[in-house]
Amino acid sequence: MCYKSNIAEWQFASDITDENERLKLEQSLVAARFEKEAWKNITSFNWQPFTDPDLKRKFKLLSVLGPSALPEDKLTQYRKSIDAMEKIYSTAKICSFANPGDCGMNLDPEITEKMSKSRNFDELKHVWQQWHEQSGGKMRHHYEKFVQLSNEAAQMNNFSDTGAYWLRNYESDTFKEDIEGLWQTIKPFYLQLHAYVRAKLRAHYGEDKVPKDQPIPAHLLGNMWAQSWGNIDDLVTPYPGKSSIDVTPEMLKQGYTPKKMFEMSEEFFTSMGLLPTPPEFWSGSIIEKLVGKEMVCHASAWDFCNGKDFRIKQCTKVNMEDFIVVHHEMGHIQYFLQYKNLPLVYREGANSGFHEAVGDSLALSVQTTKHLKEIGLLDKSTPTDHEATINYLLATALDKIAFFPFAYIMDKWRWDVFDGSVTSADYNCHWWKLREEYQGIRSPVTRSEVDFDPGAKYHIAANVEYIRYFVSFVIQFQFYKSLCVTAGQYDPHNPSQPLHECDFYRNKEAGAKLGAMLAMGSSRPWPEAMRAVTGQDRMDANAFREYFKPLEVWLIAKNKELGEPVGWNSGGLNCQKNP
Ligand SMILES: O=C(CCC(O)(O)[C@H](Cc1ccccc1)NC(=O)c1ccccc1)N[C@@H](Cc1ccccc1)C(=O)O
Ligand SMILES: [Zn+2]
């Protein structure tokens, strides 16, 4: 991310105009010429036999040029296809269901709000279908062009295809097997959660809308992509009326602003002795949607590689979901700050999953009942008995467990497309085959190859790799558990104090341990960075299982009590190859 972020990119992302798009393209061609020159120099050395491990690692990391290897005309086409898709995604609008004359609904905030709050089956279906049509539906030919050029670039870099080029980041011959192994460990738990949520959705929408042993209709989960289900906690919470981690009403009541949310997040980091943001961060960042401009609202953190200029661009809404996103983005900034004195080549995460896990690991502490009481967002009298615990763990599971199959198929689909096992004739039906097989969800309306539903998700349109989030959702529980042990907030041999209530706020030892790992950047293979925090050198789902243990037992019993079958019949794939 470091040598890639530049001002022209920022300008386009924060003000989508033809002029800014042209300048961004011009900048990227200038950067490509420089990168190509540097690459010729680097690869003119016979560096493989080098013995100094650090020097050899620098050459290894710099010896991969990436898409800049393409000749300028093809690089221009490559950039134009991605920029076109990102522009379509970020400016797409739909008409309202209730007032068909209002056709100015953007994904952020109007459509997202509807998907989160509406409990009207037909309104949700309308919003879901219109968004998929106005975003992905308009990208198909751009994506086909992108795939072809991206694979050409990958092959020029001596990779079989773009998927292989992406996976180099994880420096492991068994990475795909490791991911599959982690999925097999988590899958039984996901099936239980899926069964329970389907039962609760049936209770609300009726048997005909949510049939017993079928996949769940994709538009009912509180999120456009059914990737996190936290927004339907009100429909599924086991013990209504007990505590809920959704402290949005209290945030609004206390007059929270986006600025205050960022300041509170920064204070959590500095309370652990981690680094504060510099003045440039506050003057350069955009933390609210700009009025009267088209901008890329999907959140992002930017490192301008000069050791001073670090920014976040986020169309922040005052709610709990965005409070967590603020911490996610501030986690990226903390990594930038910690490795800012390393050589440019090392100013990256130990792997891309590490970069995604920093903020989320701290957010697990922030969202605890204990911490929310400490900062005055939860009443001190809020119960923390067994029922409150089940409510809390279920609400967290709706975001953290539901996410795994989604993250997996986001790149499974692309790996299949890049390695050619899926051609553009099958793009959309393959997507829905994976969506049913792994997530157990189904499109609410019949699909065909006229549609291009993967493009309805930012990371496909903007060409951002996604398995990093699967990795993050595993390792963030490893980091959280280790920091809890370091902070004396959890004793694995005496789980009297359950893991999920640990809050390492203000703990300097935990901060020092995390900071030391972040300061390594990508200077060492990621297992060494993992060992620096957890003592282990591998991804391990056990911390995740330990965290949710009380819920797993409860869910299995509950599904039996409800007589809810676990799993679903596939086969009714409602995607027509030739409409
Ligand atoms: O996409 C994001 C958050 C945005 C980001 O911080 O990961 C952002 C994505 C992005 C945007 C533009 C270009 C490249 C990537 N990533 C960064 O800003 C970033 C990435 C690498 C290093 C430093 C910063 N989260 C994912 C997954 C997720 C994560 C956590 C909770 C919920 C959901 C999503 O929303 O589907
Ligand atoms: Zn991120």
Coordinates of C-alpha atoms and ligand atoms in Angstrom, one line a residue:
M1 CA 0.0 0.0 0.0
C2 CA 2.9 2.3 0.7
Y3 CA 4.5 3.1 -2.6
K4 CA 1.0 3.0 -4.2
S5 CA -0.9 5.7 -2.3
N6 CA -0.5 9.1 -3.9
I7 CA -2.3 12.4 -3.9
A8 CA -3.9 12.0 -7.3
E9 CA -5.5 8.7 -6.1
W10 CA -6.7 10.5 -3.0
Q11 CA -8.1 13.3 -5.1
F12 CA -10.1 10.9 -7.3
A13 CA -11.4 8.9 -4.3
S14 CA -12.6 12.0 -2.5
D15 CA -13.9 13.8 -5.6
I16 CA -15.0 11.6 -8.5
T17 CA -14.7 13.8 -11.6
D18 CA -13.4 13.0 -15.1
E19 CA -10.5 15.4 -14.6
N20 CA -9.5 13.7 -11.3
E21 CA -9.8 10.3 -13.1
R22 CA -7.5 11.5 -15.9
L23 CA -5.0 12.9 -13.4
K24 CA -5.1 9.6 -11.4
L25 CA -4.4 7.6 -14.5
E26 CA -1.6 9.9 -15.6
Q27 CA 0.0 9.6 -12.1
S28 CA -0.2 5.8 -12.2
L29 CA 1.6 5.7 -15.6
V30 CA 4.3 8.0 -14.2
A31 CA 4.6 5.7 -11.1
A32 CA 4.7 2.6 -13.4
R33 CA 7.6 4.0 -15.4
F34 CA 9.6 4.6 -12.2
E35 CA 8.7 1.2 -10.8
K36 CA 9.7 -0.5 -14.1
E37 CA 13.1 1.3 -14.0
A38 CA 13.7 0.3 -10.3
W39 CA 12.7 -3.3 -11.1
K40 CA 15.2 -3.5 -14.0
N41 CA 17.9 -2.4 -11.6
I42 CA 16.9 -4.8 -8.8
T43 CA 16.6 -7.8 -11.1
S44 CA 19.9 -7.1 -12.8
F45 CA 21.5 -8.5 -9.6
N46 CA 21.9 -12.3 -9.1
W47 CA 20.3 -12.0 -5.7
Q48 CA 19.0 -15.5 -5.2
P49 CA 22.4 -16.8 -3.9
F50 CA 22.7 -13.8 -1.4
T51 CA 23.4 -15.1 2.1
D52 CA 22.4 -12.0 4.2
P53 CA 18.7 -12.9 5.0
D54 CA 17.6 -9.3 5.2
L55 CA 19.2 -8.2 2.0
K56 CA 17.8 -11.3 0.2
R57 CA 14.3 -10.6 1.6
K58 CA 14.4 -7.0 0.3
F59 CA 15.4 -8.2 -3.2
K60 CA 12.7 -10.9 -3.1
L61 CA 10.0 -8.5 -2.2
L62 CA 11.2 -5.9 -4.8
S63 CA 11.7 -8.4 -7.6
V64 CA 7.9 -8.6 -8.2
L65 CA 6.8 -5.7 -10.3
G66 CA 3.1 -6.3 -10.6
P67 CA 0.7 -4.8 -13.2
S68 CA 3.3 -2.1 -14.0
A69 CA 5.0 -4.9 -16.1
L70 CA 2.3 -4.4 -18.7
P71 CA 3.1 -2.2 -21.7
E72 CA 1.6 1.3 -21.3
D73 CA -1.3 0.8 -23.6
K74 CA -2.4 -2.4 -21.8
L75 CA -1.7 -0.8 -18.4
T76 CA -3.9 2.1 -19.4
Q77 CA -6.7 -0.3 -20.3
Y78 CA -6.2 -2.2 -17.0
R79 CA -6.4 0.9 -14.9
K80 CA -9.4 2.2 -16.9
S81 CA -11.4 -1.0 -16.3
I82 CA -10.9 -0.9 -12.6
D83 CA -11.5 2.9 -12.3
A84 CA -14.7 2.5 -14.3
M85 CA -16.0 -0.2 -12.0
E86 CA -15.1 1.7 -8.9
K87 CA -16.8 4.8 -10.3
I88 CA -19.9 2.8 -11.2
Y89 CA -20.0 1.3 -7.7
S90 CA -19.4 4.6 -5.8
T91 CA -21.9 6.6 -7.8
A92 CA -24.7 4.0 -8.3
K93 CA -28.2 5.2 -7.2
I94 CA -31.6 3.5 -6.9
C95 CA -35.2 4.6 -6.5
S96 CA -36.9 4.3 -3.2
F97 CA -39.5 1.5 -2.7
A98 CA -41.9 3.7 -0.7
N99 CA -41.5 6.8 -2.9
P100 CA -40.7 5.6 -6.4
G101 CA -40.0 9.3 -7.4
D102 CA -37.0 9.5 -5.1
C103 CA -34.2 8.0 -7.2
G104 CA -31.3 9.5 -5.3
M105 CA -30.6 6.7 -2.9
N106 CA -26.8 6.0 -2.6
L107 CA -25.3 2.8 -1.0
D108 CA -23.9 5.0 1.7
P109 CA -26.0 6.0 3.7
E110 CA -29.5 5.4 2.3
I111 CA -29.4 1.9 0.9
T112 CA -27.2 0.5 3.8
E113 CA -29.7 2.0 6.3
K114 CA -32.6 0.4 4.5
M115 CA -30.9 -3.1 4.4
S116 CA -30.1 -2.7 8.1
K117 CA -33.5 -1.4 9.4
S118 CA -36.3 -2.5 7.0
R119 CA -38.3 -5.6 8.1
N120 CA -40.5 -5.5 5.0
F121 CA -39.7 -8.5 2.8
D122 CA -40.8 -6.8 -0.5
E123 CA -39.0 -3.5 0.3
L124 CA -35.8 -5.4 1.1
K125 CA -36.2 -7.4 -2.2
H126 CA -36.6 -4.1 -4.2
V127 CA -33.6 -2.5 -2.6
W128 CA -31.5 -5.6 -3.0
Q129 CA -32.4 -6.1 -6.7
Q130 CA -32.1 -2.5 -7.7
W131 CA -28.6 -2.2 -6.1
H132 CA -27.4 -5.3 -7.8
E133 CA -28.7 -4.1 -11.1
Q134 CA -27.3 -0.6 -10.8
S135 CA -23.8 -1.7 -9.5
G136 CA -22.6 -5.2 -10.6
G137 CA -25.1 -5.3 -13.4
K138 CA -23.3 -2.4 -15.2
M139 CA -19.7 -3.8 -14.7
R140 CA -19.7 -7.2 -16.5
H141 CA -17.7 -6.2 -19.6
H142 CA -15.3 -4.1 -17.6
Y143 CA -14.6 -7.1 -15.4
E144 CA -14.0 -9.4 -18.3
K145 CA -11.4 -7.0 -19.7
F146 CA -9.9 -6.6 -16.2
V147 CA -9.5 -10.4 -15.8
Q148 CA -7.7 -10.8 -19.1
L149 CA -5.3 -8.0 -18.5
S150 CA -4.7 -8.9 -14.9
N151 CA -3.8 -12.4 -15.9
E152 CA -1.5 -11.2 -18.6
A153 CA 0.3 -9.0 -16.0
A154 CA 0.5 -12.0 -13.6
Q155 CA 2.1 -14.2 -16.3
M156 CA 4.6 -11.4 -17.1
N157 CA 5.6 -11.6 -13.4
N158 CA 6.0 -15.4 -13.7
F159 CA 2.8 -16.3 -11.9
S160 CA 0.3 -18.7 -13.4
D161 CA -2.6 -16.2 -12.9
T162 CA -3.7 -13.3 -10.7
G163 CA -4.8 -15.7 -7.9
A164 CA -1.3 -17.1 -7.6
Y165 CA 0.1 -13.5 -7.8
W166 CA -2.1 -12.5 -4.8
L167 CA -1.2 -15.6 -2.7
R168 CA 2.5 -14.8 -2.8
N169 CA 1.7 -12.3 0.0
Y170 CA 1.2 -15.2 2.5
E171 CA 4.6 -16.9 1.8
S172 CA 3.2 -20.4 2.3
D173 CA 2.9 -23.4 0.0
T174 CA 0.0 -24.7 2.1
F175 CA -1.9 -21.5 2.4
K176 CA -5.1 -22.7 0.5
E177 CA -5.1 -25.9 2.5
D178 CA -4.6 -24.0 5.7
I179 CA -7.6 -21.8 4.9
E180 CA -9.7 -24.9 4.0
G181 CA -8.7 -26.5 7.3
L182 CA -9.7 -23.4 9.3
W183 CA -13.1 -23.4 7.4
Q184 CA -13.7 -27.1 8.2
T185 CA -13.1 -26.2 11.9
I186 CA -15.5 -23.3 11.9
K187 CA -18.1 -24.7 9.6
P188 CA -20.1 -26.8 12.1
F189 CA -20.5 -23.7 14.3
Y190 CA -21.6 -21.7 11.2
L191 CA -24.2 -24.3 10.4
Q192 CA -25.7 -24.1 13.9
L193 CA -25.8 -20.3 13.7
H194 CA -27.4 -20.5 10.2
A195 CA -30.1 -22.9 11.4
Y196 CA -30.9 -20.8 14.5
V197 CA -31.1 -17.5 12.5
R198 CA -33.3 -19.2 9.8
A199 CA -35.7 -20.4 12.5
K200 CA -36.0 -16.8 13.9
L201 CA -36.4 -15.3 10.4
R202 CA -39.2 -17.8 9.6
A203 CA -40.9 -16.8 12.8
H204 CA -40.9 -13.2 11.6
Y205 CA -41.5 -13.6 7.8
G206 CA -43.4 -16.8 7.7
E207 CA -42.9 -20.4 6.5
D208 CA -43.5 -19.5 2.8
K209 CA -40.8 -16.8 2.8
V210 CA -38.2 -18.7 4.8
P211 CA -38.8 -22.4 4.2
K212 CA -37.4 -24.9 6.8
D213 CA -34.7 -26.8 5.0
Q214 CA -33.8 -24.3 2.3
P215 CA -31.1 -21.6 2.0
I216 CA -32.0 -18.3 3.6
P217 CA -33.1 -15.5 1.2
A218 CA -30.0 -13.3 0.8
H219 CA -31.9 -10.0 1.4
L220 CA -33.0 -10.7 5.0
L221 CA -29.7 -10.7 6.9
G222 CA -29.5 -6.9 7.6
N223 CA -26.6 -6.5 5.2
M224 CA -26.5 -6.1 1.4
W225 CA -24.1 -9.0 1.0
A226 CA -25.2 -11.1 3.9
Q227 CA -21.6 -10.9 5.1
S228 CA -22.4 -9.8 8.7
W229 CA -25.8 -10.3 10.3
G230 CA -25.4 -8.1 13.4
N231 CA -28.2 -5.7 12.2
I232 CA -30.9 -8.3 12.7
D233 CA -29.9 -9.0 16.3
D234 CA -33.3 -7.6 17.3
L235 CA -35.0 -10.4 15.4
V236 CA -32.8 -13.2 16.7
T237 CA -31.7 -12.2 20.2
P238 CA -32.2 -15.2 22.6
Y239 CA -33.3 -13.2 25.6
P240 CA -35.0 -10.0 24.5
G241 CA -35.0 -7.1 26.9
K242 CA -31.6 -8.1 28.3
S243 CA -28.5 -6.1 27.4
S244 CA -27.5 -5.5 23.8
I245 CA -24.1 -4.4 22.5
D246 CA -25.9 -2.1 20.0
V247 CA -25.3 1.1 21.9
T248 CA -26.3 3.3 18.9
P249 CA -29.3 4.9 20.7
E250 CA -27.0 5.9 23.6
M251 CA -24.4 7.3 21.2
L252 CA -27.1 9.5 19.6
K253 CA -28.5 10.5 23.0
Q254 CA -25.0 11.6 24.1
G255 CA -24.5 13.6 20.9
Y256 CA -21.7 11.6 19.5
T257 CA -20.1 12.9 16.3
P258 CA -17.7 11.2 13.9
K259 CA -14.9 13.4 15.3
K260 CA -15.7 12.2 18.8
M261 CA -15.7 8.6 17.6
F262 CA -12.2 9.0 16.1
E263 CA -10.9 10.7 19.2
M264 CA -12.2 8.0 21.4
S265 CA -10.6 5.3 19.2
E266 CA -7.3 7.1 19.3
E267 CA -7.5 7.4 23.0
F268 CA -8.0 3.6 23.3
F269 CA -4.8 3.1 21.3
T270 CA -2.7 5.7 23.3
S271 CA -4.2 4.4 26.6
M272 CA -2.1 1.2 25.8
G273 CA 1.0 3.2 25.1
L274 CA 0.5 2.9 21.3
L275 CA 1.3 5.9 19.1
P276 CA -0.9 9.0 18.7
T277 CA -1.9 10.3 15.3
P278 CA 0.0 13.4 14.0
P279 CA -1.7 16.7 13.3
E280 CA -1.6 15.9 9.5
F281 CA -4.0 13.0 10.2
W282 CA -6.7 15.4 11.5
S283 CA -6.2 18.1 8.9
G284 CA -5.9 15.6 5.9
S285 CA -8.6 13.0 6.7
I286 CA -12.2 13.0 5.5
I287 CA -14.4 11.5 8.2
E288 CA -17.8 12.5 6.9
K289 CA -19.5 12.2 3.5
L290 CA -18.8 15.4 1.5
V291 CA -22.0 17.2 0.4
G292 CA -22.4 18.0 -3.2
K293 CA -19.6 15.7 -4.4
E294 CA -19.4 12.1 -5.6
M295 CA -16.8 10.2 -3.5
V296 CA -15.7 6.7 -2.8
C297 CA -17.5 6.2 0.6
H298 CA -16.1 2.7 1.2
A299 CA -13.7 3.3 4.2
S300 CA -10.0 3.3 3.7
A301 CA -6.7 4.3 5.4
W302 CA -3.9 5.9 3.5
D303 CA -0.1 6.0 4.0
F304 CA 1.6 8.7 1.9
C305 CA 5.0 7.2 2.7
N306 CA 6.6 10.4 4.0
G307 CA 6.5 9.5 7.7
K308 CA 4.0 12.3 8.4
D309 CA 0.9 12.2 6.1
F310 CA -1.5 9.4 7.1
R311 CA -5.3 9.7 6.5
I312 CA -8.6 8.0 6.7
K313 CA -11.5 8.5 4.3
Q314 CA -14.8 7.3 5.8
C315 CA -18.4 8.4 5.4
T316 CA -18.9 7.9 9.1
K317 CA -22.4 7.5 10.5
V318 CA -23.0 7.8 14.3
N319 CA -23.8 4.2 15.1
M320 CA -22.1 1.2 16.8
E321 CA -21.3 -0.5 13.5
D322 CA -19.4 2.5 12.3
F323 CA -17.7 2.9 15.7
I324 CA -16.2 -0.5 15.1
V325 CA -15.2 0.4 11.6
V326 CA -13.5 3.5 13.0
H327 CA -11.3 1.2 15.1
H328 CA -10.7 -1.0 12.1
E329 CA -9.4 2.0 10.1
M330 CA -7.4 3.4 13.1
G331 CA -5.7 -0.1 13.3
H332 CA -4.3 0.5 9.8
I333 CA -3.1 4.0 10.8
Q334 CA -1.4 2.5 13.9
Y335 CA 0.5 0.0 11.7
F336 CA 1.6 2.9 9.4
L337 CA 2.9 4.8 12.4
Q338 CA 4.7 1.8 13.9
Y339 CA 6.6 0.9 10.7
K340 CA 7.1 4.5 9.3
N341 CA 10.9 4.4 9.9
L342 CA 11.4 1.1 8.1
P343 CA 12.7 1.0 4.5
L344 CA 9.8 1.5 2.1
V345 CA 9.8 -2.1 1.0
Y346 CA 9.0 -3.2 4.6
R347 CA 6.2 -0.7 5.2
E348 CA 3.5 -3.3 4.8
G349 CA 1.7 -5.7 7.2
A350 CA 3.5 -9.0 8.1
N351 CA 0.8 -10.2 5.6
S352 CA -2.4 -8.5 4.4
G353 CA -4.4 -10.3 7.1
F354 CA -2.3 -8.7 9.9
H355 CA -3.1 -5.3 8.6
E356 CA -6.8 -6.0 8.8
A357 CA -6.6 -7.6 12.3
V358 CA -5.1 -4.8 14.3
G359 CA -8.1 -2.6 14.7
D360 CA -10.5 -5.5 15.0
S361 CA -8.5 -7.0 17.9
L362 CA -8.8 -3.8 19.9
A363 CA -12.5 -3.5 18.9
L364 CA -13.1 -6.9 20.6
S365 CA -12.0 -5.2 23.8
V366 CA -13.9 -2.0 23.2
Q367 CA -17.3 -3.7 22.6
T368 CA -17.2 -5.7 25.9
T369 CA -20.0 -4.9 28.4
K370 CA -17.2 -4.0 30.8
H371 CA -15.7 -1.4 28.5
L372 CA -19.0 0.1 27.3
K373 CA -19.9 0.7 30.9
E374 CA -16.5 2.2 31.6
I375 CA -17.0 4.8 28.8
G376 CA -20.6 5.4 29.8
L377 CA -22.3 3.9 26.8
L378 CA -23.9 1.1 28.9
D379 CA -25.7 1.6 32.2
K380 CA -23.7 0.2 35.1
S381 CA -26.7 -1.9 36.2
T382 CA -26.8 -3.8 32.8
P383 CA -26.8 -7.5 33.8
T384 CA -23.9 -9.7 33.0
D385 CA -25.6 -13.0 34.0
H386 CA -25.7 -16.2 31.8
E387 CA -28.5 -14.9 29.6
A388 CA -26.8 -11.6 29.0
T389 CA -23.7 -13.6 28.1
I390 CA -25.6 -15.6 25.5
N391 CA -27.1 -12.4 24.1
Y392 CA -23.6 -10.8 23.8
L393 CA -21.9 -13.8 22.3
L394 CA -24.8 -14.3 19.8
A395 CA -24.7 -10.7 18.7
T396 CA -20.9 -11.0 18.2
A397 CA -21.3 -14.3 16.4
L398 CA -23.7 -12.7 13.9
D399 CA -20.8 -10.5 12.7
K400 CA -17.8 -12.8 13.3
I401 CA -19.0 -16.3 12.4
A402 CA -21.4 -15.4 9.6
F403 CA -18.5 -13.6 7.9
F404 CA -16.2 -16.6 7.3
P405 CA -18.1 -18.3 4.4
F406 CA -18.6 -14.9 2.7
A407 CA -14.9 -14.0 2.9
Y408 CA -14.0 -17.5 1.7
I409 CA -16.1 -17.4 -1.5
M410 CA -15.1 -13.8 -2.3
D411 CA -11.7 -15.1 -3.3
K412 CA -12.7 -18.7 -4.1
W413 CA -14.9 -17.2 -6.9
R414 CA -12.0 -15.0 -8.1
W415 CA -9.4 -17.8 -7.9
D416 CA -11.7 -19.9 -10.1
V417 CA -12.2 -17.0 -12.5
F418 CA -8.5 -16.2 -12.7
D419 CA -7.3 -19.8 -13.1
G420 CA -9.8 -20.2 -15.9
S421 CA -11.9 -22.9 -14.4
V422 CA -14.8 -20.5 -14.7
T423 CA -15.4 -18.5 -17.9
S424 CA -17.4 -15.3 -18.2
A425 CA -20.3 -17.5 -19.5
D426 CA -20.7 -18.8 -15.9
Y427 CA -19.6 -15.9 -13.8
N428 CA -22.9 -15.3 -12.1
C429 CA -24.2 -18.8 -11.7
H430 CA -20.9 -19.9 -10.3
W431 CA -21.2 -17.0 -7.8
W432 CA -24.6 -18.2 -6.7
K433 CA -23.5 -21.9 -6.6
L434 CA -20.8 -20.8 -4.1
R435 CA -23.1 -18.5 -2.2
E436 CA -25.5 -21.5 -1.7
E437 CA -22.9 -24.1 -1.0
Y438 CA -20.9 -22.1 1.6
Q439 CA -23.2 -19.5 3.0
G440 CA -26.5 -21.3 2.6
I441 CA -28.1 -18.2 1.2
R442 CA -30.1 -17.8 -2.1
S443 CA -30.9 -14.8 -4.3
P444 CA -34.4 -13.4 -3.6
V445 CA -35.0 -13.1 -7.3
T446 CA -34.0 -15.4 -10.2
R447 CA -30.6 -14.6 -11.6
S448 CA -29.0 -15.2 -15.0
E449 CA -25.8 -14.4 -16.9
V450 CA -27.3 -11.0 -17.7
D451 CA -26.5 -10.1 -14.1
F452 CA -23.0 -9.7 -12.5
D453 CA -23.8 -9.9 -8.8
P454 CA -20.1 -10.2 -7.6
G455 CA -19.7 -6.6 -8.8
A456 CA -22.2 -5.5 -6.2
K457 CA -19.5 -5.8 -3.6
Y458 CA -16.8 -3.1 -3.3
H459 CA -13.8 -5.4 -3.3
I460 CA -14.7 -7.0 -6.6
A461 CA -15.3 -3.7 -8.3
A462 CA -12.2 -2.1 -6.8
N463 CA -10.0 -5.2 -7.2
V464 CA -9.2 -5.6 -3.6
E465 CA -8.1 -9.1 -2.5
Y466 CA -10.4 -10.5 0.2
I467 CA -8.9 -13.6 1.8
R468 CA -7.0 -11.2 4.0
Y469 CA -10.3 -10.7 6.0
F470 CA -10.7 -14.4 6.5
V471 CA -7.2 -14.5 7.9
S472 CA -7.9 -11.5 10.0
F473 CA -11.1 -12.9 11.5
V474 CA -9.0 -16.0 12.7
I475 CA -5.9 -14.2 13.9
Q476 CA -7.7 -11.3 15.6
F477 CA -8.9 -13.8 18.2
Q478 CA -5.4 -15.1 18.7
F479 CA -4.1 -11.5 19.2
Y480 CA -7.0 -10.6 21.5
K481 CA -6.5 -13.7 23.7
S482 CA -2.7 -13.1 23.9
L483 CA -3.1 -9.5 24.8
C484 CA -5.8 -10.4 27.4
V485 CA -3.3 -12.9 29.0
T486 CA -0.5 -10.3 28.9
A487 CA -2.9 -7.8 30.6
G488 CA -3.8 -10.3 33.3
Q489 CA -7.4 -10.1 32.1
Y490 CA -7.6 -13.8 31.2
D491 CA -6.0 -16.9 32.6
P492 CA -6.3 -19.9 30.2
H493 CA -5.8 -22.3 33.0
N494 CA -8.6 -20.8 35.1
P495 CA -11.3 -19.5 32.9
S496 CA -13.3 -18.1 35.8
Q497 CA -13.0 -14.8 34.0
P498 CA -14.4 -15.7 30.5
L499 CA -12.3 -14.6 27.6
H500 CA -15.1 -12.5 25.9
E501 CA -15.2 -10.1 28.9
C502 CA -11.6 -9.2 28.7
D503 CA -10.8 -5.4 28.3
F504 CA -7.2 -4.5 28.0
Y505 CA -7.9 -0.7 28.0
R506 CA -5.0 1.3 29.4
N507 CA -2.7 -1.8 29.7
K508 CA 0.8 -0.8 28.7
E509 CA 2.2 -4.3 28.6
A510 CA -0.3 -5.5 26.0
G511 CA 0.3 -2.3 24.1
A512 CA 4.1 -2.8 24.1
K513 CA 3.7 -6.4 22.9
L514 CA 1.4 -5.4 20.0
G515 CA 3.4 -2.3 19.1
A516 CA 6.6 -4.4 18.9
M517 CA 5.0 -6.7 16.4
L518 CA 3.6 -3.9 14.3
A519 CA 7.0 -2.2 14.2
M520 CA 8.3 -5.2 12.3
G521 CA 6.2 -4.4 9.3
S522 CA 6.9 -7.0 6.6
S523 CA 10.6 -7.3 7.5
R524 CA 10.2 -10.8 8.7
P525 CA 8.1 -13.7 7.5
W526 CA 4.6 -13.5 9.2
P527 CA 5.0 -16.6 11.4
E528 CA 7.7 -14.6 13.3
A529 CA 5.4 -11.7 13.7
M530 CA 2.7 -14.1 14.9
R531 CA 5.1 -15.6 17.4
A532 CA 6.0 -12.1 18.7
V533 CA 2.4 -11.7 19.9
T534 CA 1.0 -15.2 20.6
G535 CA 4.1 -17.5 20.9
Q536 CA 2.6 -19.6 18.1
D537 CA 3.8 -19.5 14.5
R538 CA 0.5 -20.4 12.7
M539 CA -3.1 -19.5 12.2
D540 CA -5.2 -21.3 14.8
A541 CA -9.0 -21.3 15.2
N542 CA -8.8 -22.5 18.8
A543 CA -8.8 -18.9 20.3
F544 CA -11.9 -18.2 18.3
R545 CA -13.6 -21.5 19.5
E546 CA -12.6 -20.7 23.1
Y547 CA -14.2 -17.2 22.9
F548 CA -17.5 -18.6 21.6
K549 CA -17.5 -21.9 23.6
P550 CA -20.5 -21.0 25.9
L551 CA -22.6 -20.0 22.8
E552 CA -21.8 -23.2 20.8
V553 CA -23.2 -25.4 23.5
W554 CA -26.3 -23.2 23.8
L555 CA -26.9 -23.1 20.0
I556 CA -26.8 -26.9 19.6
A557 CA -29.3 -27.4 22.4
K558 CA -31.5 -24.6 21.1
N559 CA -31.7 -25.9 17.6
K560 CA -32.7 -29.3 19.0
E561 CA -35.4 -27.7 21.1
L562 CA -36.6 -25.7 18.1
G563 CA -36.5 -28.9 15.9
E564 CA -34.6 -26.8 13.4
P565 CA -32.8 -29.0 10.8
V566 CA -29.1 -28.0 10.5
G567 CA -28.0 -27.3 6.9
W568 CA -30.0 -26.9 3.7
N569 CA -30.9 -28.7 0.5
S570 CA -29.2 -27.2 -2.5
G571 CA -30.3 -27.9 -6.0
G572 CA -32.9 -25.1 -6.3
L573 CA -30.2 -22.9 -7.6
N574 CA -32.2 -20.1 -9.1
C575 CA -29.7 -18.9 -11.7
Q576 CA -30.5 -19.6 -15.3
K577 CA -27.4 -20.1 -17.5
N578 CA -29.2 -18.9 -20.7
P579 CA -32.2 -16.6 -19.9
Ligands
LIG1 O1 -13.4 -3.3 3.5 C1 -13.4 -3.2 4.7 C2 -12.8 -2.0 5.4 C3 -12.0 -1.2 4.4 C4 -10.4 -1.4 4.5 O2 -9.9 -0.8 5.7 O3 -10.2 -2.8 4.7 C5 -9.7 -0.9 3.3 C6 -10.2 -1.6 2.0 C7 -9.5 -1.0 0.8 C8 -10.0 0.2 0.2 C9 -9.3 0.8 -0.8 C10 -8.1 0.2 -1.4 C11 -7.6 -1.0 -0.8 C12 -8.3 -1.6 0.3 N1 -8.3 -1.2 3.4 C13 -7.4 -0.2 3.7 O4 -7.7 0.9 3.8 C14 -6.0 -0.7 3.8 C15 -5.6 -1.9 3.2 C16 -4.3 -2.3 3.4 C17 -3.4 -1.6 4.1 C18 -3.8 -0.4 4.7 C19 -5.1 0.1 4.5 N2 -13.8 -4.2 5.5 C20 -14.4 -5.4 4.8 C21 -14.4 -6.6 5.8 C22 -14.8 -6.3 7.2 C23 -13.8 -6.1 8.1 C24 -14.1 -5.8 9.5 C25 -15.5 -5.7 9.8 C26 -16.5 -5.9 8.9 C27 -16.1 -6.2 7.6 C28 -15.8 -5.1 4.3 O5 -16.3 -4.1 4.6 O6 -16.3 -6.0 3.5
ZN2 ZN -9.0 -2.8 6.5

